[in-house]
Short mmCIF file of C-alpha atoms in Angstrom, two decimals:
data_model
loop_
_atom_site.label_atom_id
_atom_site.label_comp_id
_atom_site.label_asym_id
_atom_site.label_seq_id
_atom_site.Cartn_x
_atom_site.Cartn_y
_atom_site.Cartn_z
CA MET J 1 -42.11 -82.32 2.59
CA ASP J 2 -41.13 -85.22 0.38
CA THR J 3 -43.75 -87.90 0.91
CA SER J 4 -42.37 -90.46 -1.53
CA SER J 5 -41.72 -93.95 -0.20
CA ASP J 6 -37.97 -93.29 -0.39
CA SER J 7 -38.18 -90.38 2.05
CA PRO J 8 -37.25 -91.16 5.65
CA VAL J 9 -40.15 -88.95 6.80
CA THR J 10 -43.72 -89.17 5.52
CA GLU J 11 -46.70 -87.05 6.47
CA LEU J 12 -49.68 -89.07 7.68
CA THR J 13 -53.16 -88.48 6.32
CA THR J 14 -55.86 -87.31 8.71
CA GLU J 15 -57.45 -90.77 8.45
CA GLU J 16 -54.15 -92.43 9.39
CA CYS J 17 -53.82 -90.04 12.35
CA TRP J 18 -57.25 -91.05 13.66
CA GLN J 19 -56.45 -94.73 13.21
CA LEU J 20 -53.30 -94.31 15.29
CA LEU J 21 -55.11 -92.23 17.93
CA ALA J 22 -57.71 -94.99 18.21
CA SER J 23 -54.98 -97.60 18.69
CA HIS J 24 -53.47 -95.90 21.77
CA GLU J 25 -54.89 -95.37 25.23
CA VAL J 26 -52.31 -93.00 26.79
CA GLY J 27 -51.23 -89.65 25.37
CA ARG J 28 -49.83 -86.37 26.67
CA LEU J 29 -51.86 -83.22 27.03
CA ALA J 30 -50.25 -79.78 26.99
CA THR J 31 -52.15 -76.88 28.51
CA THR J 32 -51.52 -73.26 29.38
CA ALA J 33 -53.91 -73.08 32.32
CA GLY J 34 -53.69 -69.66 33.89
CA GLY J 35 -50.70 -68.78 31.74
CA VAL J 36 -48.66 -71.69 33.13
CA LEU J 37 -47.47 -74.19 30.55
CA ASP J 38 -47.95 -77.77 31.64
CA ILE J 39 -47.87 -81.29 30.22
CA PHE J 40 -49.19 -84.52 31.68
CA PRO J 41 -50.23 -87.99 30.60
CA ILE J 42 -53.91 -88.84 30.17
CA THR J 43 -55.83 -91.94 29.25
CA TYR J 44 -58.39 -91.26 26.57
CA VAL J 45 -60.73 -92.74 24.02
CA VAL J 46 -61.59 -91.58 20.51
CA ASP J 47 -65.26 -90.75 20.04
CA ASN J 48 -66.55 -89.46 16.71
CA GLU J 49 -63.33 -87.61 15.79
CA SER J 50 -62.90 -86.12 19.24
CA LEU J 51 -60.96 -87.28 22.31
CA VAL J 52 -62.67 -87.96 25.64
CA PHE J 53 -60.89 -88.32 28.96
CA ARG J 54 -61.55 -88.08 32.68
CA THR J 55 -59.86 -85.79 35.15
CA GLY J 56 -60.07 -84.74 38.78
CA PRO J 57 -62.32 -82.00 40.12
CA GLY J 58 -59.48 -79.83 41.41
CA THR J 59 -57.19 -79.88 38.42
CA LYS J 60 -56.01 -76.77 36.70
CA LEU J 61 -57.42 -78.17 33.50
CA VAL J 62 -60.98 -78.15 34.74
CA GLU J 63 -60.63 -74.88 36.61
CA LEU J 64 -58.84 -72.85 34.01
CA THR J 65 -58.45 -74.28 30.56
CA ILE J 66 -61.93 -75.40 29.69
CA ASN J 67 -62.75 -73.90 26.30
CA GLU J 68 -59.14 -72.90 25.89
CA ASN J 69 -56.62 -74.32 23.47
CA VAL J 70 -54.85 -77.57 24.24
CA ALA J 71 -52.37 -79.75 22.35
CA PHE J 72 -52.23 -83.53 22.56
CA GLU J 73 -49.62 -86.01 21.38
CA ILE J 74 -49.09 -89.74 20.94
CA ASP J 75 -46.02 -91.47 19.58
CA HIS J 76 -44.41 -94.84 19.18
CA TYR J 77 -40.88 -95.96 18.36
CA ASP J 78 -39.33 -99.31 17.69
CA ASP J 79 -35.99 -100.39 16.26
CA ARG J 80 -36.96 -99.63 12.67
CA GLU J 81 -39.43 -96.77 12.60
CA GLY J 82 -41.50 -94.33 14.59
CA TYR J 83 -44.49 -92.07 14.32
CA SER J 84 -46.10 -89.23 16.17
CA VAL J 85 -49.53 -87.62 15.95
CA VAL J 86 -50.26 -84.13 17.30
CA LEU J 87 -53.77 -82.79 17.74
CA HIS J 88 -54.61 -79.20 18.53
CA GLY J 89 -58.07 -78.41 19.80
CA HIS J 90 -60.37 -76.97 22.41
CA ALA J 91 -61.11 -78.71 25.71
CA GLN J 92 -64.71 -78.69 26.87
CA GLN J 93 -65.89 -80.10 30.16
CA LEU J 94 -69.06 -82.13 29.75
CA ASP J 95 -71.66 -80.55 31.99
CA THR J 96 -74.98 -82.27 31.60
CA MET J 97 -75.75 -85.63 33.18
CA SER J 98 -76.70 -87.06 29.79
CA GLU J 99 -73.39 -85.97 28.26
CA VAL J 100 -71.41 -87.48 31.14
CA ASP J 101 -73.48 -90.68 31.17
CA GLN J 102 -73.03 -91.09 27.43
CA ALA J 103 -69.28 -90.52 27.73
CA LYS J 104 -69.01 -93.14 30.46
CA THR J 105 -70.29 -95.76 28.01
CA LEU J 106 -67.29 -95.11 25.74
CA GLY J 107 -64.92 -97.22 27.83
CA ILE J 108 -62.37 -94.57 28.73
CA PRO J 109 -59.24 -96.48 29.87
CA ASP J 110 -58.64 -96.35 33.60
CA LEU J 111 -54.90 -96.84 34.06
CA PHE J 112 -54.42 -94.14 36.66
CA PRO J 113 -55.65 -95.00 40.17
CA THR J 114 -56.83 -91.49 40.99
CA GLU J 115 -60.24 -89.95 41.44
CA ARG J 116 -61.30 -88.51 38.11
CA PRO J 117 -65.04 -87.84 38.04
CA ARG J 118 -65.01 -85.02 35.49
CA VAL J 119 -65.26 -85.78 31.78
CA VAL J 120 -63.60 -83.56 29.19
CA ARG J 121 -63.93 -83.67 25.42
CA ILE J 122 -61.24 -82.27 23.11
CA ASN J 123 -62.69 -81.06 19.83
CA PRO J 124 -59.88 -80.90 17.28
CA THR J 125 -59.05 -77.88 15.19
CA HIS J 126 -55.93 -79.33 13.54
CA ILE J 127 -54.32 -82.75 13.39
CA THR J 128 -50.97 -83.77 11.93
CA GLY J 129 -48.82 -86.87 11.97
CA ARG J 130 -45.45 -88.06 10.74
CA ARG J 131 -43.95 -91.48 10.26
CA PHE J 132 -40.23 -91.95 9.79
CA ARG J 133 -37.63 -94.60 9.34
CA ARG J 134 -35.07 -94.51 12.10
CA SER J 135 -31.62 -93.32 11.23
CA MET W 1 -50.29 -87.19 48.68
CA ASP W 2 -50.01 -90.50 50.46
CA THR W 3 -46.56 -91.85 49.70
CA SER W 4 -46.78 -95.03 51.73
CA SER W 5 -46.01 -98.27 49.95
CA ASP W 6 -49.69 -99.21 50.08
CA SER W 7 -50.73 -96.16 48.07
CA PRO W 8 -51.36 -96.77 44.37
CA VAL W 9 -49.60 -93.47 43.62
CA THR W 10 -46.19 -92.45 44.96
CA GLU W 11 -44.29 -89.24 44.36
CA LEU W 12 -40.79 -89.75 43.01
CA THR W 13 -37.79 -88.03 44.51
CA THR W 14 -35.81 -85.60 42.38
CA GLU W 15 -33.01 -88.16 42.22
CA GLU W 16 -35.42 -90.83 40.97
CA CYS W 17 -36.73 -88.39 38.35
CA TRP W 18 -33.21 -87.80 37.01
CA GLN W 19 -32.49 -91.52 36.94
CA LEU W 20 -35.62 -92.09 34.85
CA LEU W 21 -34.86 -89.14 32.57
CA ALA W 22 -31.39 -90.59 31.98
CA SER W 23 -32.89 -93.98 31.07
CA HIS W 24 -35.04 -92.59 28.21
CA GLU W 25 -34.02 -91.08 24.90
CA VAL W 26 -37.37 -89.73 23.61
CA GLY W 27 -39.65 -87.30 25.44
CA ARG W 28 -42.24 -84.67 24.55
CA LEU W 29 -41.60 -80.97 24.70
CA ALA W 30 -44.43 -78.48 25.15
CA THR W 31 -43.85 -74.88 24.07
CA THR W 32 -45.84 -71.71 23.68
CA ALA W 33 -43.81 -70.24 20.82
CA GLY W 34 -45.38 -66.98 19.73
CA GLY W 35 -48.37 -67.63 21.94
CA VAL W 36 -49.21 -70.87 20.12
CA LEU W 37 -49.26 -73.97 22.31
CA ASP W 38 -47.48 -76.91 20.74
CA ILE W 39 -46.13 -80.32 21.66
CA PHE W 40 -43.68 -82.56 19.83
CA PRO W 41 -41.34 -85.47 20.47
CA ILE W 42 -37.62 -84.86 20.87
CA THR W 43 -34.61 -87.07 21.43
CA TYR W 44 -32.45 -85.81 24.23
CA VAL W 45 -29.65 -86.57 26.63
CA VAL W 46 -29.20 -85.67 30.28
CA ASP W 47 -26.15 -83.54 30.98
CA ASN W 48 -25.36 -82.28 34.46
CA GLU W 49 -29.01 -81.98 35.54
CA SER W 50 -30.10 -80.34 32.32
CA LEU W 51 -31.53 -81.75 29.07
CA VAL W 52 -29.78 -81.24 25.73
CA PHE W 53 -31.36 -81.82 22.33
CA ARG W 54 -30.94 -80.84 18.69
CA THR W 55 -33.49 -79.07 16.52
CA GLY W 56 -33.81 -77.55 13.07
CA PRO W 57 -32.84 -73.99 12.20
CA GLY W 58 -36.33 -72.94 11.10
CA THR W 59 -38.35 -74.30 13.98
CA LYS W 60 -40.60 -72.17 16.10
CA LEU W 61 -38.66 -73.34 19.10
CA VAL W 62 -35.42 -71.76 17.98
CA GLU W 63 -37.06 -68.65 16.59
CA LEU W 64 -39.41 -67.85 19.39
CA THR W 65 -39.13 -69.78 22.59
CA ILE W 66 -35.47 -69.57 23.39
CA ASN W 67 -35.18 -68.32 26.95
CA GLU W 68 -38.90 -68.87 27.43
CA ASN W 69 -40.61 -71.50 29.51
CA VAL W 70 -40.98 -75.04 28.29
CA ALA W 71 -42.36 -78.25 29.80
CA PHE W 72 -41.02 -81.71 29.08
CA GLU W 73 -42.43 -85.15 29.85
CA ILE W 74 -41.44 -88.81 29.75
CA ASP W 75 -43.55 -91.76 30.78
CA HIS W 76 -43.72 -95.52 30.68
CA TYR W 77 -46.51 -98.04 31.25
CA ASP W 78 -46.63 -101.75 31.40
CA ASP W 79 -49.24 -104.24 32.58
CA ARG W 80 -48.54 -103.66 36.26
CA GLU W 81 -47.38 -100.11 36.78
CA GLY W 82 -46.46 -96.82 35.21
CA TYR W 83 -44.58 -93.62 35.87
CA SER W 84 -44.27 -90.15 34.47
CA VAL W 85 -41.73 -87.37 34.99
CA VAL W 86 -42.47 -83.74 34.15
CA LEU W 87 -39.75 -81.09 34.00
CA HIS W 88 -40.41 -77.37 33.73
CA GLY W 89 -37.59 -75.13 32.66
CA HIS W 90 -36.08 -72.58 30.33
CA ALA W 91 -34.83 -73.42 26.85
CA GLN W 92 -31.55 -71.84 25.80
CA GLN W 93 -30.00 -72.23 22.38
CA LEU W 94 -26.28 -72.87 22.60
CA ASP W 95 -24.57 -70.10 20.67
CA THR W 96 -20.84 -70.44 20.90
CA MET W 97 -18.90 -73.00 18.92
CA SER W 98 -17.35 -74.37 22.08
CA GLU W 99 -20.77 -74.87 23.67
CA VAL W 100 -22.08 -76.64 20.57
CA ASP W 101 -18.96 -78.75 20.17
CA GLN W 102 -19.08 -79.78 23.80
CA ALA W 103 -22.78 -80.69 23.49
CA LYS W 104 -22.09 -82.84 20.44
CA THR W 105 -19.81 -85.04 22.52
CA LEU W 106 -22.73 -85.93 24.77
CA GLY W 107 -24.16 -88.50 22.35
CA ILE W 108 -27.57 -86.96 21.75
CA PRO W 109 -29.74 -89.76 20.28
CA ASP W 110 -30.44 -89.35 16.58
CA LEU W 111 -33.68 -91.22 15.94
CA PHE W 112 -35.25 -88.60 13.69
CA PRO W 113 -33.86 -88.42 10.15
CA THR W 114 -34.21 -84.66 9.86
CA GLU W 115 -31.69 -81.85 9.71
CA ARG W 116 -31.16 -80.59 13.26
CA PRO W 117 -27.98 -78.55 13.52
CA ARG W 118 -29.03 -76.33 16.43
CA VAL W 119 -28.42 -77.44 20.00
CA VAL W 120 -30.73 -76.42 22.84
CA ARG W 121 -30.29 -76.89 26.56
CA ILE W 122 -33.25 -76.98 28.96
CA ASN W 123 -32.29 -75.75 32.41
CA PRO W 124 -34.86 -77.06 34.87
CA THR W 125 -36.77 -74.92 37.33
CA HIS W 126 -39.03 -77.66 38.67
CA ILE W 127 -39.15 -81.43 38.32
CA THR W 128 -41.80 -83.85 39.53
CA GLY W 129 -42.57 -87.51 39.01
CA ARG W 130 -45.16 -90.08 39.97
CA ARG W 131 -45.19 -93.84 39.95
CA PHE W 132 -48.41 -95.79 40.26
CA ARG W 133 -49.77 -99.26 40.27
CA ARG W 134 -52.23 -99.79 37.47
CA SER W 135 -55.85 -100.15 38.42
#
């Protein structure tokens, strides 16, 4: 892909992707729990080049996709430009009390008024991002 | 789920979901093309209770997921409340010239400055939405 400044589309560096991930608090998680494709919004926080979020005890994510592949996306658009960042990785439920207690100190955003006692970490395997000028 | 007005979370009706889908122009599509889970933003338009969008000729979506299951999401958050709509369905590339020509009259938004000559329609199988007051 042409990444010159004249190109309407530029690839983001991994560092730029992490900066953008750290600047958001809501993204969308895609899962294939039990063979069923799903997508839903989550609030998250970046911790040491991983994503940490809370979820409910009965969700498909916790029951079925832990240690399976997930994909996560953030984006932003305004009148002049836009960007998106996509992260592929493995979701891992935090099991030990010390892991959960440590995660709770990270300040995971709490926009959704639902019970979400479980803590999940997404360890990335691949991260990409694009910025583009609007046509 | 408690859908009373006092509940912080309310389920949206199918009609409300379509109204919100029609009010957005960017959403995120999740696919499992070739067994690989992916997620990416698309610009789309609502047409007769389906979604129509354009994509490039070499994308995994066109090559591999046509007629397979996809999931699509929009959301919005402000200081007081938020909502999300999730649509599950089947993606179908429009093949005939008349189908493509008709789709091009729909005014599919063109935010992304990339070549996207193929037209895909997502026929929904299931649509859900939630609105919530922020905590």
